[in-house]
XYZ file of C-alpha atoms in Angstrom:
745
model
C 0.000 0.000 0.000
C 1.355 3.437 -1.015
C 0.771 6.794 0.566
C -2.390 8.500 -0.564
C -1.804 11.818 -2.232
C -3.735 13.525 0.573
C -1.110 12.387 3.072
C 1.435 14.942 1.913
C 2.347 16.283 5.318
C 2.496 15.258 8.906
C -0.577 17.251 9.916
C -2.844 15.354 7.574
C -1.353 12.012 8.627
C -1.898 12.918 12.250
C -5.477 14.018 11.626
C -6.435 10.781 9.909
C -4.637 8.640 12.496
C -6.344 10.420 15.378
C -9.710 9.845 13.727
C -8.901 6.152 13.537
C -7.839 6.234 17.186
C -11.141 7.788 18.230
C -12.970 5.082 16.276
C -10.767 2.421 17.947
C -9.429 1.355 14.530
C -5.889 0.849 15.816
C -4.869 -1.375 12.899
C -5.606 1.299 10.331
C -3.960 3.974 12.506
C -0.840 1.805 12.728
C -0.705 1.509 8.933
C -0.891 5.285 8.630
C 2.050 5.720 11.026
C 4.035 3.016 9.218
C 3.527 4.958 6.007
C 4.561 8.150 7.787
C 7.775 6.489 8.979
C 8.493 5.285 5.448
C 8.121 8.846 4.191
C 9.830 10.600 7.096
C 12.038 8.085 8.963
C 13.850 10.865 10.806
C 10.640 12.078 12.572
C 10.692 10.174 15.876
C 7.115 11.055 16.873
C 5.866 8.699 14.139
C 7.521 5.833 16.023
C 6.010 6.929 19.322
C 2.509 7.017 17.806
C 3.003 3.730 15.969
C 4.016 2.053 19.233
C 0.952 3.507 20.919
C -1.338 2.042 18.263
C 0.338 -1.353 18.538
C -0.041 -1.237 22.305
C -3.743 -0.401 22.047
C -4.136 -3.197 19.502
C -2.828 -5.662 22.055
C 0.650 -6.002 20.562
C 2.526 -4.967 23.695
C 5.863 -6.586 22.805
C 5.825 -5.074 19.314
C 5.084 -1.641 20.775
C 8.059 -1.830 23.115
C 10.323 -3.022 20.276
C 9.209 -0.113 18.083
C 10.072 2.418 20.781
C 13.358 0.746 21.641
C 14.558 0.503 18.019
C 13.777 4.190 17.456
C 15.949 5.201 20.388
C 18.935 2.922 19.763
C 20.869 5.332 17.558
C 20.433 8.447 19.698
C 22.844 10.200 22.014
C 21.995 10.319 25.745
C 20.684 13.892 25.456
C 18.502 12.894 22.519
C 17.208 9.792 24.248
C 16.195 11.858 27.267
C 14.335 14.266 24.980
C 12.678 11.412 23.088
C 11.565 9.817 26.357
C 9.871 13.096 27.259
C 8.105 13.147 23.884
C 6.901 9.570 24.257
C 5.794 10.227 27.836
C 3.669 13.204 26.757
C 1.951 11.093 24.103
C 1.217 8.249 26.520
C -0.009 10.630 29.220
C -2.317 12.484 26.838
C -3.944 9.238 25.750
C -4.155 8.002 29.349
C -5.986 11.181 30.352
C -8.388 10.765 27.431
C -9.095 7.184 28.450
C -9.718 8.201 32.052
C -12.174 10.839 30.854
C -13.984 8.059 28.996
C -13.938 5.904 32.174
C -11.801 3.361 30.277
C -9.741 2.619 33.350
C -8.142 -0.612 32.121
C -6.589 1.070 29.086
C -5.613 4.116 31.134
C -3.855 1.816 33.588
C -2.026 0.018 30.756
C -0.792 3.302 29.329
C 0.333 4.649 32.675
C 2.082 1.395 33.447
C 4.231 1.843 30.336
C 4.694 5.515 31.155
C 6.007 4.352 34.525
C 8.584 2.172 32.768
C 9.843 5.269 30.969
C 9.636 7.677 33.917
C 10.035 5.621 37.077
C 10.212 8.707 39.283
C 7.149 10.425 37.889
C 5.216 10.780 41.158
C 2.073 12.143 39.536
C 1.908 9.175 37.163
C 2.352 6.787 40.077
C -0.526 8.508 41.853
C -2.702 7.888 38.820
C -1.623 4.240 38.809
C -2.610 3.861 42.458
C -5.954 5.526 41.846
C -6.678 3.383 38.792
C -5.714 0.147 40.560
C -8.049 1.030 43.426
C -10.871 1.809 40.998
C -10.169 -1.450 39.140
C -10.164 -3.272 42.514
C -6.705 -4.739 41.889
C -4.879 -2.684 44.504
C -3.169 -4.797 47.174
C -1.202 -2.111 49.002
C 2.096 -3.750 48.115
C 2.306 -1.437 45.092
C 3.234 1.369 47.466
C 6.540 -0.439 47.947
C 7.113 -1.917 44.499
C 6.516 1.450 42.813
C 8.736 3.168 45.416
C 6.343 6.083 45.744
C 6.864 6.385 49.501
C 10.608 6.846 49.025
C 9.982 9.370 46.235
C 7.615 11.405 48.414
C 10.117 11.315 51.271
C 12.941 12.572 49.060
C 13.600 16.280 49.092
C 13.081 16.709 45.348
C 10.451 14.294 44.066
C 9.465 16.675 41.284
C 6.431 18.898 41.187
C 3.688 17.010 43.000
C 0.042 17.692 42.258
C -0.943 18.135 45.909
C -4.677 18.082 45.232
C -4.367 14.759 43.458
C -2.051 13.484 46.181
C -4.715 14.354 48.730
C -7.340 12.526 46.685
C -5.180 9.404 46.348
C -4.344 9.409 50.051
C -8.032 9.356 50.870
C -8.585 6.504 48.395
C -5.759 4.464 49.931
C -7.042 4.993 53.465
C -10.583 4.139 52.390
C -9.435 1.058 50.497
C -7.017 -0.581 52.934
C -6.188 1.497 56.016
C -4.770 -1.531 57.829
C -2.113 -2.359 55.256
C 1.298 -1.774 56.908
C 2.300 0.609 54.096
C -0.859 2.745 54.218
C 0.311 4.549 57.321
C 3.797 5.000 55.814
C 2.202 6.469 52.703
C 0.145 8.864 54.832
C 3.308 9.893 56.672
C 5.146 10.523 53.386
C 2.197 12.586 52.137
C 2.416 14.722 55.270
C 5.607 16.332 53.938
C 3.617 17.761 51.029
C 0.154 18.198 52.511
C 0.625 19.485 56.059
C -0.528 22.943 54.936
C -3.858 21.527 53.709
C -6.562 21.348 56.427
C -8.126 18.453 54.542
C -5.122 16.226 55.323
C -5.851 16.473 59.025
C -9.532 15.646 58.497
C -8.937 12.736 56.096
C -6.378 11.024 58.325
C -8.418 11.516 61.492
C -11.584 10.138 59.856
C -9.563 7.135 58.667
C -8.275 6.615 62.210
C -11.846 6.703 63.546
C -12.877 4.093 60.968
C -9.924 1.870 61.893
C -10.693 2.177 65.606
C -14.427 1.531 65.547
C -15.428 -0.161 62.295
C -12.324 -2.320 61.974
C -11.797 -2.647 65.748
C -8.065 -1.902 65.541
C -7.481 0.974 67.995
C -3.700 0.461 68.137
C -3.505 1.042 64.380
C -5.796 4.040 64.765
C -3.299 5.545 67.208
C -0.544 5.375 64.575
C -2.661 7.332 62.113
C -3.892 9.869 64.649
C -0.337 10.554 65.789
C 0.351 11.931 62.287
C -2.269 14.583 62.953
C -0.446 15.462 66.168
C 2.512 16.613 64.070
C 0.256 19.247 62.514
C -1.609 20.369 65.617
C -0.838 18.655 68.909
C -3.470 20.699 70.724
C -6.469 20.142 68.468
C -9.281 19.248 70.867
C -11.160 16.926 68.515
C -7.958 15.003 67.847
C -7.181 14.732 71.553
C -10.676 13.421 72.333
C -10.352 10.631 69.800
C -6.715 9.897 70.552
C -7.450 9.476 74.257
C -10.139 6.908 73.427
C -7.903 5.131 70.895
C -5.151 4.706 73.474
C -7.596 3.480 76.107
C -9.275 1.026 73.722
C -5.892 -0.366 72.707
C -4.981 -1.020 76.354
C -2.520 1.853 76.734
C -4.481 3.359 79.609
C -1.623 5.472 80.945
C -1.253 7.302 77.646
C -5.022 7.531 77.238
C -5.399 9.159 80.655
C -2.510 11.515 79.913
C -4.094 12.686 76.641
C -7.501 13.132 78.311
C -5.913 15.276 81.030
C -4.178 17.380 78.382
C -7.495 17.863 76.591
C -9.142 19.017 79.813
C -6.283 21.413 80.621
C -6.656 23.194 77.264
C -10.329 24.003 77.761
C -11.514 27.368 78.973
C -13.800 27.495 82.045
C -16.760 28.641 79.950
C -16.511 25.573 77.696
C -18.618 23.624 80.160
C -19.963 20.873 77.906
C -16.492 20.175 76.491
C -15.059 20.027 80.005
C -17.728 17.502 80.951
C -16.662 15.187 78.151
C -12.924 15.662 78.684
C -13.407 14.792 82.350
C -15.474 11.781 81.274
C -12.519 10.652 79.150
C -10.228 10.875 82.164
C -12.703 8.856 84.203
C -13.046 6.344 81.373
C -9.317 5.670 81.327
C -9.067 5.365 85.086
C -12.045 3.021 85.288
C -11.082 0.681 82.458
C -7.497 0.480 83.666
C -8.656 -0.671 87.109
C -6.591 -0.019 90.175
C -7.051 3.766 90.163
C -10.228 3.979 92.234
C -9.050 6.697 94.590
C -8.230 9.013 91.695
C -11.369 7.942 89.853
C -13.475 8.899 92.877
C -12.097 12.445 92.772
C -12.726 12.677 89.037
C -16.314 11.458 89.364
C -16.993 14.028 92.083
C -15.812 16.717 89.678
C -17.958 15.152 86.963
C -21.086 15.383 89.074
C -20.310 18.992 89.913
C -19.883 19.833 86.224
C -23.074 17.991 85.306
C -25.123 19.786 87.959
C -23.815 23.099 86.647
C -24.687 22.039 83.109
C -28.246 21.070 84.058
C -28.674 24.346 85.902
C -27.486 26.406 82.927
C -29.552 24.509 80.312
C -27.269 25.671 77.488
C -28.286 25.807 73.834
C -25.887 23.524 71.944
C -25.594 23.818 68.170
C -22.928 21.165 67.655
C -24.333 17.666 67.210
C -21.001 16.074 68.226
C -21.030 18.109 71.428
C -24.565 16.941 72.193
C -23.764 13.287 71.540
C -20.697 13.402 73.776
C -22.812 14.685 76.650
C -25.269 11.816 76.260
C -22.750 9.299 77.610
C -21.163 11.540 80.256
C -23.046 9.866 83.147
C -22.043 6.350 82.126
C -19.726 5.470 85.016
C -21.899 6.537 87.940
C -23.357 3.035 88.536
C -19.863 1.563 88.636
C -18.885 3.737 91.573
C -21.985 3.676 93.769
C -25.319 1.926 94.234
C -27.563 4.987 94.472
C -30.623 4.427 92.321
C -32.283 7.735 93.139
C -29.313 10.055 92.566
C -27.835 8.172 89.619
C -31.150 8.127 87.770
C -31.904 11.747 88.588
C -28.760 13.176 87.068
C -28.868 10.736 84.159
C -32.468 11.666 83.315
C -31.696 15.390 83.539
C -28.694 15.191 81.226
C -30.549 12.963 78.759
C -33.486 15.388 78.639
C -31.127 18.315 78.029
C -29.417 16.442 75.204
C -32.684 15.392 73.581
C -33.979 18.958 73.668
C -30.825 20.247 71.986
C -30.697 17.414 69.476
C -34.302 17.875 68.391
C -33.665 21.595 68.095
C -30.545 20.935 66.027
C -32.398 18.505 63.731
C -35.688 20.356 64.065
C -37.119 19.687 60.599
C -36.389 15.962 60.821
C -37.782 15.640 64.359
C -40.931 17.597 63.481
C -41.559 15.425 60.439
C -41.341 12.281 62.573
C -43.697 13.855 65.089
C -46.159 14.642 62.310
C -46.138 11.031 61.178
C -46.932 9.873 64.696
C -49.917 12.214 64.839
C -51.233 11.177 61.408
C -50.758 7.423 61.622
C -53.969 5.455 61.221
C -55.245 4.012 64.473
C -57.785 1.550 63.162
C -58.219 -1.417 65.440
C -57.730 -3.815 62.547
C -54.066 -2.733 62.544
C -53.664 -4.898 65.620
C -53.880 -7.936 63.337
C -51.154 -6.832 60.959
C -47.587 -8.106 61.410
C -45.862 -5.578 63.606
C -42.632 -4.099 62.340
C -40.014 -4.517 65.070
C -36.689 -2.764 64.625
C -33.574 -3.660 66.619
C -30.951 -0.920 66.860
C -27.463 -1.850 68.033
C -23.738 -1.682 67.594
C -23.407 -5.070 69.293
C -25.172 -7.592 67.060
C -21.853 -9.372 66.588
C -19.274 -11.201 68.719
C -20.066 -9.230 71.846
C -21.881 -9.976 75.099
C -25.112 -8.496 73.740
C -24.662 -10.444 70.536
C -24.307 -13.758 72.370
C -27.420 -13.135 74.482
C -29.862 -11.568 72.012
C -29.520 -14.263 69.351
C -32.154 -16.512 70.883
C -34.821 -13.835 70.603
C -33.991 -13.425 66.923
C -34.049 -17.176 66.369
C -37.456 -17.771 67.967
C -39.309 -14.707 66.664
C -42.654 -15.531 65.044
C -42.161 -14.361 61.454
C -45.892 -14.635 60.709
C -46.774 -11.996 63.299
C -43.648 -9.853 63.259
C -41.437 -8.348 60.573
C -37.919 -7.998 61.971
C -35.604 -5.189 60.919
C -31.977 -4.936 61.986
C -30.183 -1.592 62.155
C -26.503 -2.437 62.513
C -24.873 0.719 63.836
C -21.295 1.133 62.591
C -21.422 -2.228 60.813
C -18.070 -3.930 61.341
C -15.929 -4.251 58.215
C -14.326 -7.502 59.294
C -15.170 -11.174 59.275
C -17.620 -11.891 62.069
C -19.801 -14.998 61.686
C -22.218 -13.887 64.406
C -22.733 -10.496 62.775
C -23.523 -12.214 59.481
C -25.833 -14.625 61.301
C -27.842 -11.686 62.616
C -27.973 -10.112 59.164
C -29.498 -13.340 57.840
C -32.072 -13.585 60.644
C -33.944 -10.356 59.865
C -36.370 -9.447 57.107
C -34.328 -6.338 56.373
C -30.701 -5.856 57.428
C -29.473 -2.267 57.248
C -25.682 -2.151 57.544
C -25.327 1.421 58.700
C -22.473 3.761 59.505
C -22.259 6.337 62.293
C -24.596 9.036 60.990
C -27.442 9.048 63.523
C -29.715 11.167 61.338
C -29.252 8.803 58.407
C -30.067 5.819 60.618
C -33.139 7.563 62.030
C -34.348 8.388 58.525
C -34.001 4.743 57.464
C -36.059 3.654 60.485
C -38.675 6.279 59.653
C -38.827 5.242 55.986
C -39.282 1.599 57.058
C -42.297 2.706 59.150
C -41.122 0.785 62.193
C -43.837 0.280 64.799
C -41.617 -0.619 67.768
C -37.912 0.213 67.921
C -35.771 -1.617 70.482
C -32.439 -0.070 71.479
C -29.882 -2.579 72.743
C -27.085 -0.059 73.386
C -28.426 2.675 75.693
C -25.622 4.836 77.117
C -22.908 2.508 75.840
C -23.156 4.262 72.449
C -23.929 7.897 71.736
C -25.067 7.189 68.151
C -27.910 4.927 69.269
C -28.930 7.485 71.885
C -29.098 10.185 69.204
C -31.311 7.992 67.040
C -33.703 7.316 69.905
C -33.827 11.014 70.829
C -35.078 11.851 67.322
C -38.004 9.433 67.855
C -38.197 7.894 64.356
C -40.469 5.015 65.443
C -43.970 5.082 66.885
C -42.987 3.181 70.045
C -39.462 3.010 71.447
C -37.978 0.827 74.175
C -34.610 -0.050 75.718
C -33.659 -3.663 76.403
C -30.692 -5.763 77.442
C -27.519 -3.795 76.677
C -27.484 -1.549 79.734
C -29.752 0.285 82.128
C -32.290 2.710 80.661
C -30.851 5.812 78.994
C -33.261 8.358 80.498
C -34.015 9.828 77.051
C -37.599 11.180 77.174
C -38.342 9.885 73.650
C -37.961 6.308 74.896
C -41.330 4.977 76.030
C -40.390 1.761 77.834
C -37.573 0.055 79.673
C -37.970 -3.736 79.568
C -37.210 -5.365 82.931
C -38.560 -8.168 85.129
C -39.795 -8.637 88.736
C -36.289 -8.825 90.218
C -33.817 -6.675 88.288
C -35.397 -3.448 89.582
C -36.857 -2.836 93.059
C -40.588 -2.295 93.505
C -40.318 1.486 93.765
C -38.025 1.904 90.760
C -40.695 3.621 88.650
C -40.299 6.680 90.884
C -36.854 7.231 89.402
C -37.284 6.325 85.727
C -38.507 8.631 82.971
C -39.395 5.549 80.903
C -42.334 3.338 81.777
C -40.888 0.144 83.267
C -42.329 -2.845 81.434
C -41.828 -5.904 83.620
C -41.874 -9.261 81.898
C -43.435 -11.969 84.103
C -40.252 -13.930 84.858
C -36.922 -12.791 83.396
C -35.785 -9.989 81.129
C -33.281 -12.317 79.417
C -33.147 -16.036 78.666
C -30.823 -18.212 76.628
C -30.856 -21.838 75.569
C -27.247 -22.225 76.628
C -23.697 -21.495 75.526
C -21.054 -23.125 73.375
C -18.288 -24.569 75.564
C -14.830 -25.372 74.229
C -11.912 -27.380 75.566
C -10.179 -25.988 78.704
C -6.700 -24.557 78.189
C -5.871 -24.162 81.894
C -5.379 -26.712 84.640
C -4.616 -26.168 88.308
C -1.057 -27.423 87.941
C -0.486 -24.775 85.268
C -1.234 -22.171 87.932
C 0.682 -23.915 90.731
C -2.525 -24.553 92.672
C -2.894 -27.799 94.712
C -5.548 -30.188 93.496
C -7.322 -30.109 96.885
C -7.427 -26.286 97.106
C -10.596 -24.194 97.099
C -10.519 -21.917 94.070
C -12.487 -18.665 93.914
C -12.833 -16.744 90.667
C -13.831 -13.252 89.615
C -13.892 -12.579 85.856
C -14.794 -8.933 85.250
C -13.259 -5.903 83.589
C -11.261 -3.335 85.519
C -14.140 -0.861 85.638
C -16.143 -3.233 87.884
C -13.364 -3.621 90.467
C -14.533 -1.690 93.513
C -12.082 -1.609 96.452
C -14.822 -2.218 99.024
C -15.868 -5.432 97.284
C -12.276 -6.572 96.903
C -11.839 -6.164 100.661
C -14.840 -8.453 101.208
C -13.328 -10.985 98.817
C -10.034 -10.883 100.741
C -11.945 -11.505 103.984
C -13.441 -14.619 102.424
C -10.056 -15.810 101.205
C -8.507 -15.204 104.608
C -11.192 -17.270 106.361
C -10.984 -20.298 104.050
C -7.758 -22.315 104.451
C -5.995 -23.587 101.341
C -7.954 -21.208 99.109
C -6.831 -19.258 96.032
C -8.336 -16.407 94.068
C -8.317 -16.271 90.254
C -8.696 -12.767 88.779
C -9.484 -12.253 85.120
C -10.699 -9.393 82.970
C -9.610 -6.542 80.722
C -7.533 -4.002 82.634
C -4.056 -2.536 82.830
C -2.076 -5.568 83.980
C 0.356 -3.945 86.395
C -2.203 -1.503 87.795
C -4.764 -4.199 88.586
C -2.119 -6.481 90.114
C -0.817 -3.672 92.300
C -4.397 -2.796 93.299
C -5.227 -6.343 94.422
C -1.859 -6.916 96.092
C -2.172 -3.714 98.109
C -5.649 -4.580 99.390
C -4.628 -8.190 100.084
C -1.703 -6.938 102.147
C -3.953 -4.531 104.067
C -6.372 -7.385 104.816
C -3.642 -9.778 105.889
C -3.831 -12.104 102.872
C -0.669 -13.475 101.286
C -0.553 -12.181 97.696
C 0.851 -15.578 96.620
C -2.742 -16.815 96.866
C -3.779 -14.535 93.989
C -3.562 -15.659 90.371
C -4.090 -13.326 87.418
C -5.386 -15.099 84.336
C -4.728 -13.995 80.757
C -7.510 -13.425 78.249
C -8.158 -16.323 75.876
C -8.871 -16.367 72.166
C -12.543 -17.327 72.272
C -15.621 -17.154 74.468
C -16.036 -20.947 74.256
C -12.578 -21.509 75.781
C -13.252 -18.855 78.433
C -16.378 -20.755 79.499
C -14.528 -24.063 79.571
C -11.853 -22.554 81.821
C -14.516 -21.496 84.326
C -14.475 -25.129 85.483
C -11.256 -24.301 87.353
C -13.349 -22.487 89.960
C -15.225 -23.935 92.903
C -17.004 -20.630 93.623
C -17.398 -17.413 91.631
C -17.435 -14.129 93.557
C -19.503 -11.460 91.839
C -18.653 -7.754 91.668
C -20.618 -4.909 93.273
C -22.063 -2.277 92.797
C -21.906 -3.409 89.188
C -22.657 -7.136 88.867
C -21.760 -9.498 86.121
C -24.375 -10.183 83.453
C -23.081 -12.407 80.653
C -20.427 -13.755 83.026
C -23.140 -14.626 85.541
C -25.153 -16.512 82.936
C -22.026 -18.389 81.884
C -21.202 -19.247 85.493
C -24.671 -20.622 86.139
C -24.691 -22.558 82.864
C -21.414 -24.198 83.878
C -22.977 -25.247 87.196
C -20.687 -23.188 89.445
C -21.980 -21.666 92.720
C -22.046 -17.864 92.712
C -22.006 -15.278 95.493
C -23.615 -11.955 94.582
C -24.349 -8.792 96.531
C -27.777 -7.354 95.685
C -28.257 -3.595 95.548
C -30.901 -1.131 94.399
C -29.851 -0.188 90.877
C -30.203 -2.298 87.742
C -26.447 -2.925 87.575
C -26.467 -4.294 91.138
C -29.333 -6.742 90.569
C -28.456 -8.573 87.333
C -26.998 -11.627 89.036
C -29.882 -11.661 91.502
C -32.550 -11.939 88.809
C -30.559 -14.566 86.938
C -30.103 -16.713 90.037
C -33.788 -16.419 90.915
C -34.739 -17.439 87.381
C -32.359 -20.409 87.595
C -34.021 -21.488 90.855
C -30.979 -20.783 93.056
C -31.116 -18.710 96.251
C -27.949 -19.952 97.966
C -25.336 -17.245 97.461
C -27.679 -14.246 97.247
C -26.495 -11.640 99.750
C -28.344 -8.471 100.785
C -25.548 -7.050 102.925
C -21.768 -7.054 102.937
C -21.746 -9.455 105.859
C -24.001 -11.888 104.037
C -21.692 -11.692 101.020
C -18.724 -12.702 103.188
C -20.713 -15.379 105.009
C -21.902 -16.988 101.763
C -18.391 -16.871 100.347
C -16.943 -18.633 103.386
C -19.756 -21.167 103.632
C -19.562 -22.161 99.970
C -15.789 -22.424 100.225
C -15.928 -24.761 103.213
C -19.041 -26.810 102.426
C -18.309 -29.122 99.500
C -21.671 -30.854 99.890
C -23.484 -27.536 99.428
C -21.436 -26.789 96.347
C -22.319 -30.170 94.883
C -25.982 -29.624 95.674
C -26.017 -26.255 93.886
C -24.155 -27.702 90.906
C -26.761 -30.486 90.670
C -29.627 -27.963 90.964
C -28.126 -25.842 88.201
C -27.716 -28.890 86.007
C -31.361 -29.828 86.532
C -32.508 -26.243 86.005
C -31.504 -26.445 82.363
C -34.694 -28.431 81.766
C -37.147 -26.328 83.765
C -35.913 -22.838 84.677
C -37.118 -19.677 82.861
C -33.507 -18.544 82.491
C -32.833 -21.427 80.083
C -36.088 -21.269 78.116
C -35.453 -18.749 75.360
C -38.467 -19.819 73.322
C -40.849 -19.091 76.192
C -39.034 -15.804 76.839
C -39.464 -14.801 73.194
C -43.192 -15.475 73.423
C -43.375 -13.195 76.469
C -41.453 -10.459 74.640
C -43.780 -10.764 71.659
C -46.799 -10.575 73.949
C -45.329 -7.401 75.438
C -44.908 -5.922 71.953
C -48.556 -6.605 71.091
C -49.678 -5.059 74.371
C -47.495 -1.986 73.796
C -49.094 -1.616 70.368
C -52.597 -1.970 71.798
C -51.859 0.759 74.356
C -50.618 2.975 71.534
C -53.813 2.408 69.539
C -55.973 3.095 72.581
C -54.299 6.425 73.266
């Protein structure tokens, strides 16, 4: 084939070839460039374009050969210039392909551009972006393409900082846990520290890593990058304190919380409340700092009383949500139903008022729906829409306990909706099990208004909150009142939020006069507020000889987190240990290891107990193994004023005698109601002296222990605590009665 007469100059060749390129006729375009080379062999751009057409036609090896042959005869200066020419051609076509959303071709072109210009940072950024969009990114490319080293070098070339910022966000969204993602973010800091968006992007990624991926230690590493920009940013310090505490570095978490508090002005009352709460949080979870924690909680109450008195108008939703959980630790420090509920109800009412004012249009719309909803009696026969709102429908204490209700629900009479707050982006079989148990599973994030709107759009009749004050997001949702009827169950005591209609309890877990102190209507189920059909039990990993405990010794156990370790109760436990010869005390639970050991050793010494009789057990890899290891104990000693809940159920299921001290508040009566509903009264103490007496008696009386173990074994067949199907029927009956009351009013 000879050159057409119209192809008399380069411009016309180029025009025709580009038209072929646009029409994806790469073969014809290649022929045109071959003819151009024949006519003008000294024009190198013909070779660059010919190679491009061959590459697009799938002839990758031929394209590379074409480019290489064209450069073989040049001097180094010429070759450098020709590389620049070829790079411009490849980049122009890559940009065109990206504009057409042809990412695969754009990636191919930029890959070859990278072979020519290995230190072209901007091209590497495009490659990262394209690989993420093509879902081929593994994170290892950050090393193989050497972009981190290039960004760290003093002269990486002119970096497009806006694109760098965009790619950083993509990397942190795609795989924030990859070991190189943090290194990449650190390298980007050298170029982006002047951009406020860098701070926000990295902090949001850290929050996601901490709470959605449950990796707080990795979140700390990201958040510490933000510290290099502004070490006194209050929002950063709030999150960083929590990250440290959640990762087990309580000392650092307390230190950061104290710094946050010290930076606040006296008039910033609501912020001071939360910063002080963060200090208290670290001290409580660490365990062993009760004296300091007591001083901090006294300050907290003083700040809260001042806050309630002022009734401030708060226009920051984050500020409101932080206040919602600021009363959380009061039940851990004292058993004072009246005072604890009073301040909790007051703060919750203040927060709801501010939240509904902040989201006024949304709250008013929900209120309008409630006033317009049809109240025909025939609606009683329709399947009720029950929504369950929680962050804990996963491998968590709430997740292990609530599953029986979900399993036994009558799907003919109830439509079940699950609202998974901050759905966990990690493998969790129990979380997936819950998602498969509901008619509609909404895997939500942390936007409370978005969650509330989804509940509203689903027209939920009864919304059950399983989180209460353990999670501010769930509290915010409840305060907006997106459902017709709202109730709190299982996860904690009632929140005190006025928009919550009911708190589901039973005859034992709250005293008879409790309604005087609750803003919610207490709905008492006839027997128990929780029942399970049992627990999975693994193979024990601990034996007495592993712990240097004689086979004939009496072994006491307490398995609770550091926040439940009250010094007064520990003193009672030491009195029991002192009175029972050849006895040992196993202590297990999340806490700061050295602090909790020092705490127990100090009290043991003060009570005249040899600290060699104390054993501190490590955490184990699964709940099933934890339950199996409970068989080490002869007697379990409960905590007070905050009892065990899941741990109590596990203890009773394993047939182990339990000593519990009953109080007035919900947290101090969990073990009591569970023992009553298992048919066991031996071990229930109403005073400190009874607690000690029961502990000593059960330690010395092996026949009594055997009797209780036998009773617990038999109770599996008859007791309400182990009849989840019957419990579910009682819950469903309560739902129908709640709905009837709503229709009648």
